[in-house]
Amino acid sequence: MANVLQQLKTAVQAMRRPSVTEPAVMVSSGQRPSDMPCYRINPPDIANVRSRHSGPDAGLCGAHRSAEEHEKCATCQHDWTDCSDRAYGIGLSLYDECLNGRTANHGDPVADVFGVVAYRNGAIVCVADGVNWGEKSRLAARCAVHQSLEYLERCLGKAESTQEVAAYILRSFDAAQKMIIEREATMTTLCTACVVQMEDGRWGLSTVIVGDSLLFVYSPATGHVREVTSASHGERDLRNAGGALGPSDGFNPDLSNLTCAFTIVDEGDIVFGATDGISDNFDPVVMGKVKTDRRPSPEERNAAMQENMAEVLRGDLPSGQIDHAKGLAVALLHYTVNQTDHKRRCLEDASRAAGDPAKEQELIKESQSMPGKLDHAAAVAVDVMCHQPRVSSAKRKQQKTLATEIVHL
């Protein structure tokens, strides 16, 4: 906890009223909010929320221990299923079916959690991946997303610069850590990003990450994907998140790769966060695309991962061109499920062959050579835009009925 408090002291020092910085490089990264470029921003109109979405299942609302706690929580009184095409998340398990009947899939419950809030002139995106399996792993991720979004909805409207936005995100990580410890949960990654409108009319994206749940920007205009959080990792270790909130030593978090990042984004871009169950399945080594003896460098693997994502999103594959947040999140999950299908089916066949140990081991060994990585997987995305008011559900139903009647005329 001392490390987090030191980070927060630095964040407080950064929360002055600075002058405008000269144009930033494509992505700026550092360990403190004061390392980020500083632009004056229009006040985030966080009171005018257009969409909210959290999941899978109860999402952030599952952070509470009782119905009474849930009822007392102002954050959980919002409708977290009020998603839209412009702000959307999805999460599921890639693991093989559990044939013993105890759970639907091995590794249940899904310990990846997402949350997104789209307000009039910006958005907040949050994704967490509970380390390892189990209820306490999922609880850690739910606590992290709950507290990060709760804190930012309460405080982000006070921010006057992009550095202050980064400082508030970092403070939300401290709130997340406290709730994880209080709930006696385990460890989780956390990546939170805020889209804000700057005084000059451009859009800025401030991000803080710990662990390996990564943040990206997709441009439908250019068909390119770029990772914003690349400074948080070098050589990817698929078995090690690199850092996490929670009781790493019994009480304190592991902030080994805690990283702040900032980049300029364009209106029409789509900001998206993804847990490693998605990002690793776009890695060329995991995909089985590397056919030479020379192992690609971390930089080459990262560039290939982004290009593989872009192929799916810009329509090089049958999914077609993606131009909004929901389509992006669904396309990434759909591709990842297909990418891991053979491995998953092979392991299910191995489970069915449990009465024949030789056959079972043969199938398990065969699955290990197949492309893809089985994991929990979640993606959450939001469009960079001024979000418009949503029509009521009754109004949307009326419009749909009218459209159907017109079609049949």
mmCIF file of C-alpha atoms in Angstrom:
data_model
loop_
_atom_site.group_PDB
_atom_site.id
_atom_site.type_symbol
_atom_site.label_atom_id
_atom_site.label_comp_id
_atom_site.label_asym_id
_atom_site.label_seq_id
_atom_site.Cartn_x
_atom_site.Cartn_y
_atom_site.Cartn_z
ATOM 1 C CA MET A 1 0.000 0.000 0.000
ATOM 2 C CA ALA A 2 2.946 2.325 0.655
ATOM 3 C CA ASN A 3 3.858 2.211 -3.030
ATOM 4 C CA VAL A 4 0.344 3.243 -4.027
ATOM 5 C CA LEU A 5 0.338 6.079 -1.511
ATOM 6 C CA GLN A 6 3.664 7.333 -2.876
ATOM 7 C CA GLN A 7 2.186 7.299 -6.374
ATOM 8 C CA LEU A 8 -0.800 9.252 -5.071
ATOM 9 C CA LYS A 9 1.426 11.874 -3.439
ATOM 10 C CA THR A 10 3.097 12.361 -6.796
ATOM 11 C CA ALA A 11 -0.320 12.577 -8.436
ATOM 12 C CA VAL A 12 -1.437 15.307 -6.031
ATOM 13 C CA GLN A 13 1.702 17.316 -6.834
ATOM 14 C CA ALA A 14 0.826 17.004 -10.508
ATOM 15 C CA MET A 15 -2.662 18.432 -9.986
ATOM 16 C CA ARG A 16 -1.813 22.075 -10.594
ATOM 17 C CA ARG A 17 -3.301 24.316 -13.260
ATOM 18 C CA PRO A 18 -0.652 24.013 -16.001
ATOM 19 C CA SER A 19 -0.358 25.770 -19.317
ATOM 20 C CA VAL A 20 -0.955 23.994 -22.611
ATOM 21 C CA THR A 21 1.806 21.663 -23.792
ATOM 22 C CA GLU A 22 3.094 21.586 -27.353
ATOM 23 C CA PRO A 23 1.676 18.753 -29.485
ATOM 24 C CA ALA A 24 2.374 15.301 -28.027
ATOM 25 C CA VAL A 25 4.137 12.402 -29.662
ATOM 26 C CA MET A 26 1.920 9.584 -30.885
ATOM 27 C CA VAL A 27 1.900 7.835 -27.477
ATOM 28 C CA SER A 28 3.548 9.289 -24.370
ATOM 29 C CA SER A 29 4.271 6.982 -21.426
ATOM 30 C CA GLY A 30 5.693 7.287 -17.945
ATOM 31 C CA GLN A 31 5.269 6.255 -14.326
ATOM 32 C CA ARG A 32 3.590 9.443 -13.093
ATOM 33 C CA PRO A 33 0.807 11.747 -14.316
ATOM 34 C CA SER A 34 3.382 14.566 -14.409
ATOM 35 C CA ASP A 35 5.271 12.591 -17.077
ATOM 36 C CA MET A 36 2.311 13.014 -19.431
ATOM 37 C CA PRO A 37 1.726 15.880 -21.888
ATOM 38 C CA CYS A 38 -0.514 18.518 -20.388
ATOM 39 C CA TYR A 39 -3.454 19.950 -22.307
ATOM 40 C CA ARG A 40 -6.297 22.045 -20.992
ATOM 41 C CA ILE A 41 -9.615 20.215 -21.391
ATOM 42 C CA ASN A 42 -13.271 21.105 -21.558
ATOM 43 C CA PRO A 43 -14.958 20.156 -18.273
ATOM 44 C CA PRO A 44 -16.003 16.473 -18.503
ATOM 45 C CA ASP A 45 -19.810 16.532 -18.472
ATOM 46 C CA ILE A 46 -19.923 13.385 -16.370
ATOM 47 C CA ALA A 47 -23.421 14.186 -15.089
ATOM 48 C CA ASN A 48 -24.879 13.640 -18.560
ATOM 49 C CA VAL A 49 -24.327 9.893 -19.012
ATOM 50 C CA ARG A 50 -25.585 8.436 -22.299
ATOM 51 C CA SER A 51 -24.703 4.731 -21.870
ATOM 52 C CA ARG A 52 -23.398 2.326 -19.222
ATOM 53 C CA HIS A 53 -22.381 -1.280 -19.544
ATOM 54 C CA SER A 54 -20.652 -3.744 -17.227
ATOM 55 C CA GLY A 55 -20.290 -7.510 -17.269
ATOM 56 C CA PRO A 56 -20.132 -10.363 -17.774
ATOM 57 C CA ASP A 57 -23.018 -11.472 -15.567
ATOM 58 C CA ALA A 58 -23.381 -9.003 -12.674
ATOM 59 C CA GLY A 59 -20.195 -7.175 -13.660
ATOM 60 C CA LEU A 60 -19.113 -4.491 -11.204
ATOM 61 C CA CYS A 61 -22.379 -4.876 -9.271
ATOM 62 C CA GLY A 62 -21.120 -8.255 -8.055
ATOM 63 C CA ALA A 63 -18.514 -6.561 -5.850
ATOM 64 C CA HIS A 64 -20.847 -6.448 -2.839
ATOM 65 C CA ARG A 65 -21.265 -9.143 -0.206
ATOM 66 C CA SER A 66 -25.000 -8.787 0.327
ATOM 67 C CA ALA A 67 -28.192 -7.439 -1.192
ATOM 68 C CA GLU A 68 -28.222 -4.795 1.536
ATOM 69 C CA GLU A 69 -24.773 -3.528 0.539
ATOM 70 C CA HIS A 70 -25.870 -3.520 -3.081
ATOM 71 C CA GLU A 71 -28.950 -1.436 -2.282
ATOM 72 C CA LYS A 72 -26.844 1.126 -0.410
ATOM 73 C CA CYS A 73 -24.369 1.519 -3.282
ATOM 74 C CA ALA A 74 -25.232 4.508 -5.479
ATOM 75 C CA THR A 75 -23.100 3.165 -8.333
ATOM 76 C CA CYS A 76 -25.033 -0.118 -8.423
ATOM 77 C CA GLN A 77 -28.382 1.677 -8.627
ATOM 78 C CA HIS A 78 -27.597 2.663 -12.211
ATOM 79 C CA ASP A 79 -28.632 0.393 -15.066
ATOM 80 C CA TRP A 80 -25.348 -1.257 -16.108
ATOM 81 C CA THR A 81 -27.046 -3.069 -18.979
ATOM 82 C CA ASP A 82 -27.834 0.245 -20.732
ATOM 83 C CA CYS A 83 -25.323 -0.362 -23.511
ATOM 84 C CA SER A 84 -25.394 0.978 -27.051
ATOM 85 C CA ASP A 85 -23.629 0.436 -30.357
ATOM 86 C CA ARG A 86 -21.264 3.239 -29.289
ATOM 87 C CA ALA A 87 -20.386 1.877 -25.813
ATOM 88 C CA TYR A 88 -20.297 -1.860 -25.332
ATOM 89 C CA GLY A 89 -18.467 -4.744 -23.669
ATOM 90 C CA ILE A 90 -18.547 -8.536 -23.801
ATOM 91 C CA GLY A 91 -16.827 -11.295 -21.855
ATOM 92 C CA LEU A 92 -16.879 -15.097 -21.849
ATOM 93 C CA SER A 93 -14.860 -18.257 -21.269
ATOM 94 C CA LEU A 94 -12.704 -19.841 -23.955
ATOM 95 C CA TYR A 95 -12.079 -22.922 -21.830
ATOM 96 C CA ASP A 96 -13.322 -26.378 -22.729
ATOM 97 C CA GLU A 97 -16.646 -27.662 -21.444
ATOM 98 C CA CYS A 98 -16.535 -29.249 -18.010
ATOM 99 C CA LEU A 99 -18.110 -32.687 -18.397
ATOM 100 C CA ASN A 100 -18.309 -33.510 -14.681
ATOM 101 C CA GLY A 101 -21.242 -31.113 -14.297
ATOM 102 C CA ARG A 102 -19.755 -28.964 -11.519
ATOM 103 C CA THR A 103 -19.400 -25.922 -13.797
ATOM 104 C CA ALA A 104 -20.210 -25.133 -17.417
ATOM 105 C CA ASN A 105 -16.539 -24.730 -18.370
ATOM 106 C CA HIS A 106 -13.193 -25.400 -16.772
ATOM 107 C CA GLY A 107 -11.952 -22.230 -15.076
ATOM 108 C CA ASP A 108 -15.431 -20.949 -14.166
ATOM 109 C CA PRO A 109 -16.452 -18.417 -13.045
ATOM 110 C CA VAL A 110 -15.240 -15.980 -15.702
ATOM 111 C CA ALA A 111 -12.866 -13.665 -13.821
ATOM 112 C CA ASP A 112 -12.594 -10.961 -16.503
ATOM 113 C CA VAL A 113 -14.714 -7.867 -15.823
ATOM 114 C CA PHE A 114 -15.385 -4.774 -17.940
ATOM 115 C CA GLY A 115 -17.142 -1.447 -17.493
ATOM 116 C CA VAL A 116 -17.789 1.528 -19.766
ATOM 117 C CA VAL A 117 -19.503 4.866 -19.200
ATOM 118 C CA ALA A 118 -20.187 7.157 -22.174
ATOM 119 C CA TYR A 119 -21.107 10.718 -21.268
ATOM 120 C CA ARG A 120 -21.840 13.750 -23.439
ATOM 121 C CA ASN A 121 -18.255 14.815 -24.180
ATOM 122 C CA GLY A 122 -16.185 11.769 -23.324
ATOM 123 C CA ALA A 123 -16.063 8.301 -21.844
ATOM 124 C CA ILE A 124 -14.454 6.012 -19.276
ATOM 125 C CA VAL A 125 -13.357 2.484 -20.194
ATOM 126 C CA CYS A 126 -12.257 -0.079 -17.634
ATOM 127 C CA VAL A 127 -11.180 -3.738 -17.875
ATOM 128 C CA ALA A 128 -9.748 -6.126 -15.280
ATOM 129 C CA ASP A 129 -8.585 -9.735 -15.286
ATOM 130 C CA GLY A 130 -8.653 -11.630 -11.996
ATOM 131 C CA VAL A 131 -5.384 -13.541 -11.622
ATOM 132 C CA ASN A 132 -5.832 -17.329 -11.714
ATOM 133 C CA TRP A 133 -9.235 -18.997 -11.199
ATOM 134 C CA GLY A 134 -11.979 -18.879 -8.603
ATOM 135 C CA GLU A 135 -14.587 -16.709 -6.914
ATOM 136 C CA LYS A 136 -12.013 -14.516 -5.136
ATOM 137 C CA SER A 137 -10.216 -13.879 -8.397
ATOM 138 C CA ARG A 138 -13.459 -12.698 -10.009
ATOM 139 C CA LEU A 139 -14.257 -10.660 -6.900
ATOM 140 C CA ALA A 140 -10.916 -8.846 -7.155
ATOM 141 C CA ALA A 141 -11.656 -7.863 -10.768
ATOM 142 C CA ARG A 142 -15.189 -6.754 -9.886
ATOM 143 C CA CYS A 143 -13.908 -4.627 -7.000
ATOM 144 C CA ALA A 144 -11.289 -3.033 -9.252
ATOM 145 C CA VAL A 145 -13.762 -2.042 -11.972
ATOM 146 C CA HIS A 146 -16.392 -0.940 -9.436
ATOM 147 C CA GLN A 147 -14.087 1.386 -7.535
ATOM 148 C CA SER A 148 -12.277 2.787 -10.552
ATOM 149 C CA LEU A 149 -15.541 3.756 -12.258
ATOM 150 C CA GLU A 150 -17.207 4.903 -9.024
ATOM 151 C CA TYR A 151 -14.297 7.199 -8.157
ATOM 152 C CA LEU A 152 -14.009 8.652 -11.658
ATOM 153 C CA GLU A 153 -17.737 9.290 -12.016
ATOM 154 C CA ARG A 154 -17.570 11.189 -8.757
ATOM 155 C CA CYS A 155 -14.373 13.167 -9.398
ATOM 156 C CA LEU A 156 -13.541 13.375 -13.105
ATOM 157 C CA GLY A 157 -15.731 16.449 -13.593
ATOM 158 C CA LYS A 158 -13.222 18.452 -11.520
ATOM 159 C CA ALA A 159 -10.350 17.821 -13.956
ATOM 160 C CA GLU A 160 -9.051 20.766 -15.977
ATOM 161 C CA SER A 161 -6.104 19.162 -17.781
ATOM 162 C CA THR A 162 -5.034 15.821 -19.211
ATOM 163 C CA GLN A 163 -2.473 15.467 -16.410
ATOM 164 C CA GLU A 164 -5.224 15.847 -13.839
ATOM 165 C CA VAL A 165 -7.259 13.169 -15.625
ATOM 166 C CA ALA A 166 -4.309 10.763 -15.296
ATOM 167 C CA ALA A 167 -3.974 11.698 -11.614
ATOM 168 C CA TYR A 168 -7.641 10.943 -10.964
ATOM 169 C CA ILE A 169 -7.334 7.579 -12.725
ATOM 170 C CA LEU A 170 -4.357 6.742 -10.516
ATOM 171 C CA ARG A 171 -6.344 7.695 -7.428
ATOM 172 C CA SER A 172 -9.107 5.350 -8.558
ATOM 173 C CA PHE A 173 -6.547 2.524 -8.474
ATOM 174 C CA ASP A 174 -5.939 3.258 -4.804
ATOM 175 C CA ALA A 175 -9.699 3.048 -4.175
ATOM 176 C CA ALA A 176 -9.735 -0.271 -6.022
ATOM 177 C CA GLN A 177 -6.855 -1.632 -3.952
ATOM 178 C CA LYS A 178 -8.596 -0.715 -0.698
ATOM 179 C CA MET A 179 -11.821 -2.474 -1.681
ATOM 180 C CA ILE A 180 -9.959 -5.611 -2.817
ATOM 181 C CA ILE A 181 -8.203 -5.830 0.568
ATOM 182 C CA GLU A 182 -11.414 -5.074 2.472
ATOM 183 C CA ARG A 183 -13.312 -7.798 0.584
ATOM 184 C CA GLU A 184 -10.452 -10.297 1.114
ATOM 185 C CA ALA A 185 -10.226 -10.878 -2.630
ATOM 186 C CA THR A 186 -7.077 -11.982 -4.451
ATOM 187 C CA MET A 187 -5.205 -10.331 -7.344
ATOM 188 C CA THR A 188 -6.313 -8.601 -10.520
ATOM 189 C CA THR A 189 -4.986 -6.567 -13.410
ATOM 190 C CA LEU A 190 -6.616 -3.199 -14.117
ATOM 191 C CA CYS A 191 -6.602 -0.867 -17.096
ATOM 192 C CA THR A 192 -8.657 2.339 -17.008
ATOM 193 C CA ALA A 193 -8.814 5.002 -19.704
ATOM 194 C CA CYS A 194 -10.626 8.322 -20.081
ATOM 195 C CA VAL A 195 -11.543 9.975 -23.372
ATOM 196 C CA VAL A 196 -11.694 13.750 -22.910
ATOM 197 C CA GLN A 197 -12.276 16.700 -25.196
ATOM 198 C CA MET A 198 -9.531 19.303 -25.143
ATOM 199 C CA GLU A 199 -10.041 23.054 -25.343
ATOM 200 C CA ASP A 200 -8.693 23.138 -28.912
ATOM 201 C CA GLY A 201 -11.446 20.729 -29.996
ATOM 202 C CA ARG A 202 -9.259 17.639 -30.313
ATOM 203 C CA TRP A 203 -9.706 14.479 -28.261
ATOM 204 C CA GLY A 204 -7.239 13.092 -25.732
ATOM 205 C CA LEU A 205 -6.942 9.621 -24.233
ATOM 206 C CA SER A 206 -5.412 9.213 -20.760
ATOM 207 C CA THR A 207 -4.683 5.696 -19.505
ATOM 208 C CA VAL A 208 -3.265 3.961 -16.441
ATOM 209 C CA ILE A 209 -2.479 0.242 -16.437
ATOM 210 C CA VAL A 210 -1.142 -2.396 -14.081
ATOM 211 C CA GLY A 211 -0.866 -5.938 -15.408
ATOM 212 C CA ASP A 212 -1.531 -7.185 -18.932
ATOM 213 C CA SER A 213 -5.061 -6.029 -19.762
ATOM 214 C CA LEU A 214 -4.147 -3.744 -22.645
ATOM 215 C CA LEU A 215 -5.650 -0.659 -24.303
ATOM 216 C CA PHE A 216 -5.831 0.034 -28.021
ATOM 217 C CA VAL A 217 -7.188 2.569 -30.508
ATOM 218 C CA TYR A 218 -8.700 1.494 -33.809
ATOM 219 C CA SER A 219 -9.151 3.996 -36.631
ATOM 220 C CA PRO A 220 -11.890 2.974 -39.088
ATOM 221 C CA ALA A 221 -10.614 5.778 -41.352
ATOM 222 C CA THR A 222 -7.136 4.261 -41.755
ATOM 223 C CA GLY A 223 -7.810 0.643 -40.781
ATOM 224 C CA HIS A 224 -4.967 0.690 -38.263
ATOM 225 C CA VAL A 225 -4.808 -0.503 -34.633
ATOM 226 C CA ARG A 226 -2.284 0.968 -32.226
ATOM 227 C CA GLU A 227 -1.610 -0.100 -28.662
ATOM 228 C CA VAL A 228 -1.525 2.701 -26.106
ATOM 229 C CA THR A 229 -0.125 0.588 -23.247
ATOM 230 C CA SER A 230 2.933 -0.931 -24.968
ATOM 231 C CA ALA A 231 5.363 0.718 -22.523
ATOM 232 C CA SER A 232 3.938 -1.488 -19.748
ATOM 233 C CA HIS A 233 5.451 -4.643 -21.221
ATOM 234 C CA GLY A 234 8.464 -5.852 -23.157
ATOM 235 C CA GLU A 235 8.849 -9.563 -23.785
ATOM 236 C CA ARG A 236 5.368 -10.898 -23.059
ATOM 237 C CA ASP A 237 5.241 -13.715 -20.526
ATOM 238 C CA LEU A 238 1.898 -15.439 -21.085
ATOM 239 C CA ARG A 239 2.069 -16.900 -17.560
ATOM 240 C CA ASN A 240 2.821 -13.626 -15.746
ATOM 241 C CA ALA A 241 0.632 -10.507 -15.817
ATOM 242 C CA GLY A 242 3.615 -8.275 -14.965
ATOM 243 C CA GLY A 243 1.812 -6.559 -12.090
ATOM 244 C CA ALA A 244 -1.513 -6.599 -10.251
ATOM 245 C CA LEU A 245 -3.640 -4.975 -7.591
ATOM 246 C CA GLY A 246 -4.470 -6.973 -4.496
ATOM 247 C CA PRO A 247 -2.428 -8.605 -1.700
ATOM 248 C CA SER A 248 0.760 -9.397 -3.610
ATOM 249 C CA ASP A 249 2.733 -9.749 -0.360
ATOM 250 C CA GLY A 250 -0.295 -10.249 1.853
ATOM 251 C CA PHE A 251 -1.348 -6.587 1.726
ATOM 252 C CA ASN A 252 0.429 -4.484 -0.939
ATOM 253 C CA PRO A 253 -0.129 -4.516 -4.719
ATOM 254 C CA ASP A 254 2.511 -5.464 -7.269
ATOM 255 C CA LEU A 255 3.092 -2.242 -9.190
ATOM 256 C CA SER A 256 6.043 -3.549 -11.208
ATOM 257 C CA ASN A 257 4.620 -2.394 -14.535
ATOM 258 C CA LEU A 258 2.319 0.444 -13.430
ATOM 259 C CA THR A 259 2.300 2.785 -16.431
ATOM 260 C CA CYS A 260 0.577 6.032 -17.396
ATOM 261 C CA ALA A 261 0.029 6.749 -21.091
ATOM 262 C CA PHE A 262 -1.478 9.506 -23.223
ATOM 263 C CA THR A 263 -2.272 9.881 -26.891
ATOM 264 C CA ILE A 264 -4.315 12.085 -29.204
ATOM 265 C CA VAL A 265 -7.291 10.348 -30.818
ATOM 266 C CA ASP A 266 -9.584 11.417 -33.623
ATOM 267 C CA GLU A 267 -13.349 11.667 -33.667
ATOM 268 C CA GLY A 268 -14.621 8.400 -35.091
ATOM 269 C CA ASP A 269 -11.806 6.344 -33.580
ATOM 270 C CA ILE A 270 -12.760 3.427 -31.326
ATOM 271 C CA VAL A 271 -10.960 3.001 -27.999
ATOM 272 C CA PHE A 272 -10.954 -0.553 -26.697
ATOM 273 C CA GLY A 273 -9.558 -2.532 -23.802
ATOM 274 C CA ALA A 274 -8.866 -6.256 -23.950
ATOM 275 C CA THR A 275 -7.777 -8.869 -21.459
ATOM 276 C CA ASP A 276 -4.956 -11.234 -22.399
ATOM 277 C CA GLY A 277 -7.484 -13.891 -23.405
ATOM 278 C CA ILE A 278 -8.047 -11.707 -26.472
ATOM 279 C CA SER A 279 -4.710 -9.968 -27.063
ATOM 280 C CA ASP A 280 -2.636 -13.154 -26.692
ATOM 281 C CA ASN A 281 -4.773 -14.879 -29.314
ATOM 282 C CA PHE A 282 -3.682 -12.246 -31.834
ATOM 283 C CA ASP A 283 -0.001 -12.845 -31.016
ATOM 284 C CA PRO A 284 1.668 -14.481 -34.046
ATOM 285 C CA VAL A 285 3.407 -17.128 -31.908
ATOM 286 C CA VAL A 286 0.169 -18.131 -30.157
ATOM 287 C CA MET A 287 -1.647 -18.086 -33.505
ATOM 288 C CA GLY A 288 0.914 -20.499 -34.969
ATOM 289 C CA LYS A 289 1.905 -18.029 -37.703
ATOM 290 C CA VAL A 290 5.646 -18.165 -36.962
ATOM 291 C CA LYS A 291 7.076 -20.867 -39.246
ATOM 292 C CA THR A 292 10.815 -20.067 -39.004
ATOM 293 C CA ASP A 293 13.391 -21.014 -36.398
ATOM 294 C CA ARG A 294 14.044 -17.333 -35.610
ATOM 295 C CA ARG A 295 11.822 -16.212 -32.770
ATOM 296 C CA PRO A 296 10.405 -12.725 -33.452
ATOM 297 C CA SER A 297 11.445 -9.875 -31.168
ATOM 298 C CA PRO A 298 8.957 -8.387 -28.649
ATOM 299 C CA GLU A 299 8.561 -5.374 -30.953
ATOM 300 C CA GLU A 300 7.825 -7.609 -33.949
ATOM 301 C CA ARG A 301 5.309 -9.677 -31.986
ATOM 302 C CA ASN A 302 3.553 -6.553 -30.740
ATOM 303 C CA ALA A 303 3.389 -5.036 -34.224
ATOM 304 C CA ALA A 304 2.041 -8.313 -35.618
ATOM 305 C CA MET A 305 -0.591 -8.528 -32.865
ATOM 306 C CA GLN A 306 -1.896 -5.066 -33.787
ATOM 307 C CA GLU A 307 -1.889 -5.867 -37.508
ATOM 308 C CA ASN A 308 -3.727 -9.159 -36.897
ATOM 309 C CA MET A 309 -6.404 -7.236 -34.972
ATOM 310 C CA ALA A 310 -6.620 -4.672 -37.755
ATOM 311 C CA GLU A 311 -7.156 -7.429 -40.352
ATOM 312 C CA VAL A 312 -10.250 -8.572 -38.491
ATOM 313 C CA LEU A 313 -11.602 -5.079 -37.893
ATOM 314 C CA ARG A 314 -11.099 -3.532 -41.304
ATOM 315 C CA GLY A 315 -12.750 -6.397 -43.156
ATOM 316 C CA ASP A 316 -9.773 -8.347 -44.550
ATOM 317 C CA LEU A 317 -11.590 -11.350 -43.050
ATOM 318 C CA PRO A 318 -15.309 -12.163 -43.595
ATOM 319 C CA SER A 319 -16.496 -10.075 -40.607
ATOM 320 C CA GLY A 320 -16.627 -6.955 -42.771
ATOM 321 C CA GLN A 321 -15.628 -3.369 -41.948
ATOM 322 C CA ILE A 322 -16.142 -2.389 -38.287
ATOM 323 C CA ASP A 323 -17.146 1.209 -37.569
ATOM 324 C CA HIS A 324 -18.623 1.219 -34.058
ATOM 325 C CA ALA A 325 -17.777 -0.027 -30.579
ATOM 326 C CA LYS A 326 -20.234 -2.919 -30.354
ATOM 327 C CA GLY A 327 -19.202 -4.322 -33.701
ATOM 328 C CA LEU A 328 -15.557 -4.153 -32.660
ATOM 329 C CA ALA A 329 -16.025 -5.937 -29.332
ATOM 330 C CA VAL A 330 -18.162 -8.662 -30.878
ATOM 331 C CA ALA A 331 -15.761 -9.148 -33.810
ATOM 332 C CA LEU A 332 -12.757 -9.583 -31.512
ATOM 333 C CA LEU A 333 -14.578 -12.143 -29.346
ATOM 334 C CA HIS A 334 -15.975 -13.970 -32.365
ATOM 335 C CA TYR A 335 -12.525 -14.292 -33.903
ATOM 336 C CA THR A 336 -10.971 -15.412 -30.617
ATOM 337 C CA VAL A 337 -13.614 -18.099 -30.084
ATOM 338 C CA ASN A 338 -12.990 -19.422 -33.601
ATOM 339 C CA GLN A 339 -9.215 -19.225 -33.158
ATOM 340 C CA THR A 340 -9.375 -21.486 -30.094
ATOM 341 C CA ASP A 341 -12.099 -23.838 -31.313
ATOM 342 C CA HIS A 342 -9.903 -26.807 -32.338
ATOM 343 C CA LYS A 343 -7.925 -26.746 -29.091
ATOM 344 C CA ARG A 344 -11.121 -26.538 -27.036
ATOM 345 C CA ARG A 345 -12.789 -29.423 -28.902
ATOM 346 C CA CYS A 346 -9.654 -31.543 -28.619
ATOM 347 C CA LEU A 347 -9.611 -31.134 -24.836
ATOM 348 C CA GLU A 348 -13.309 -31.960 -24.649
ATOM 349 C CA ASP A 349 -12.601 -35.142 -26.620
ATOM 350 C CA ALA A 350 -9.825 -35.919 -24.128
ATOM 351 C CA SER A 351 -12.294 -35.582 -21.266
ATOM 352 C CA ARG A 352 -14.680 -37.981 -22.998
ATOM 353 C CA ALA A 353 -11.805 -40.454 -23.371
ATOM 354 C CA ALA A 354 -11.120 -40.464 -19.632
ATOM 355 C CA GLY A 355 -11.739 -44.232 -19.534
ATOM 356 C CA ASP A 356 -8.867 -44.742 -21.988
ATOM 357 C CA PRO A 357 -5.754 -43.131 -20.391
ATOM 358 C CA ALA A 358 -3.562 -43.609 -23.480
ATOM 359 C CA LYS A 359 -6.125 -41.943 -25.770
ATOM 360 C CA GLU A 360 -6.703 -39.172 -23.232
ATOM 361 C CA GLN A 361 -2.982 -38.340 -23.015
ATOM 362 C CA GLU A 362 -2.640 -38.488 -26.790
ATOM 363 C CA LEU A 363 -5.399 -35.913 -27.220
ATOM 364 C CA ILE A 364 -4.029 -33.645 -24.472
ATOM 365 C CA LYS A 365 -0.602 -33.714 -26.140
ATOM 366 C CA GLU A 366 -2.195 -32.995 -29.512
ATOM 367 C CA SER A 367 -4.045 -29.969 -28.074
ATOM 368 C CA GLN A 368 -0.775 -28.485 -26.821
ATOM 369 C CA SER A 369 0.532 -28.166 -30.374
ATOM 370 C CA MET A 370 -2.608 -26.451 -31.633
ATOM 371 C CA PRO A 371 -2.768 -22.660 -32.120
ATOM 372 C CA GLY A 372 -4.670 -20.508 -29.664
ATOM 373 C CA LYS A 373 -4.749 -19.959 -25.918
ATOM 374 C CA LEU A 374 -7.668 -20.968 -23.708
ATOM 375 C CA ASP A 375 -8.484 -18.313 -21.118
ATOM 376 C CA HIS A 376 -11.198 -15.958 -19.967
ATOM 377 C CA ALA A 377 -11.664 -13.194 -22.523
ATOM 378 C CA ALA A 378 -13.228 -9.725 -22.388
ATOM 379 C CA ALA A 379 -13.314 -6.691 -24.654
ATOM 380 C CA VAL A 380 -14.853 -3.289 -23.973
ATOM 381 C CA ALA A 381 -15.044 -0.420 -26.438
ATOM 382 C CA VAL A 382 -16.330 3.115 -26.893
ATOM 383 C CA ASP A 383 -16.517 5.495 -29.845
ATOM 384 C CA VAL A 384 -14.650 8.801 -29.706
ATOM 385 C CA MET A 385 -17.446 11.312 -30.225
ATOM 386 C CA CYS A 386 -19.916 13.639 -28.564
ATOM 387 C CA HIS A 387 -22.452 11.085 -27.397
ATOM 388 C CA GLN A 388 -26.082 11.985 -28.008
ATOM 389 C CA PRO A 389 -28.993 11.378 -25.621
ATOM 390 C CA ARG A 390 -30.530 7.927 -25.912
ATOM 391 C CA VAL A 391 -34.224 7.609 -26.624
ATOM 392 C CA SER A 392 -36.167 5.762 -23.929
ATOM 393 C CA SER A 393 -36.638 2.006 -24.221
ATOM 394 C CA ALA A 394 -40.352 2.576 -24.827
ATOM 395 C CA LYS A 395 -39.538 5.063 -27.580
ATOM 396 C CA ARG A 396 -37.005 2.664 -29.160
ATOM 397 C CA LYS A 397 -39.639 -0.107 -29.137
ATOM 398 C CA GLN A 398 -42.158 2.255 -30.738
ATOM 399 C CA GLN A 399 -39.633 3.211 -33.435
ATOM 400 C CA LYS A 400 -38.835 -0.462 -34.113
ATOM 401 C CA THR A 401 -42.539 -1.317 -34.398
ATOM 402 C CA LEU A 402 -43.087 1.598 -36.783
ATOM 403 C CA ALA A 403 -40.106 0.527 -38.902
ATOM 404 C CA THR A 404 -41.491 -3.031 -39.093
ATOM 405 C CA GLU A 405 -44.912 -1.742 -40.145
ATOM 406 C CA ILE A 406 -43.319 0.405 -42.865
ATOM 407 C CA VAL A 407 -41.395 -2.607 -44.218
ATOM 408 C CA HIS A 408 -44.644 -4.585 -44.507
ATOM 409 C CA LEU A 409 -46.602 -1.821 -46.258
#
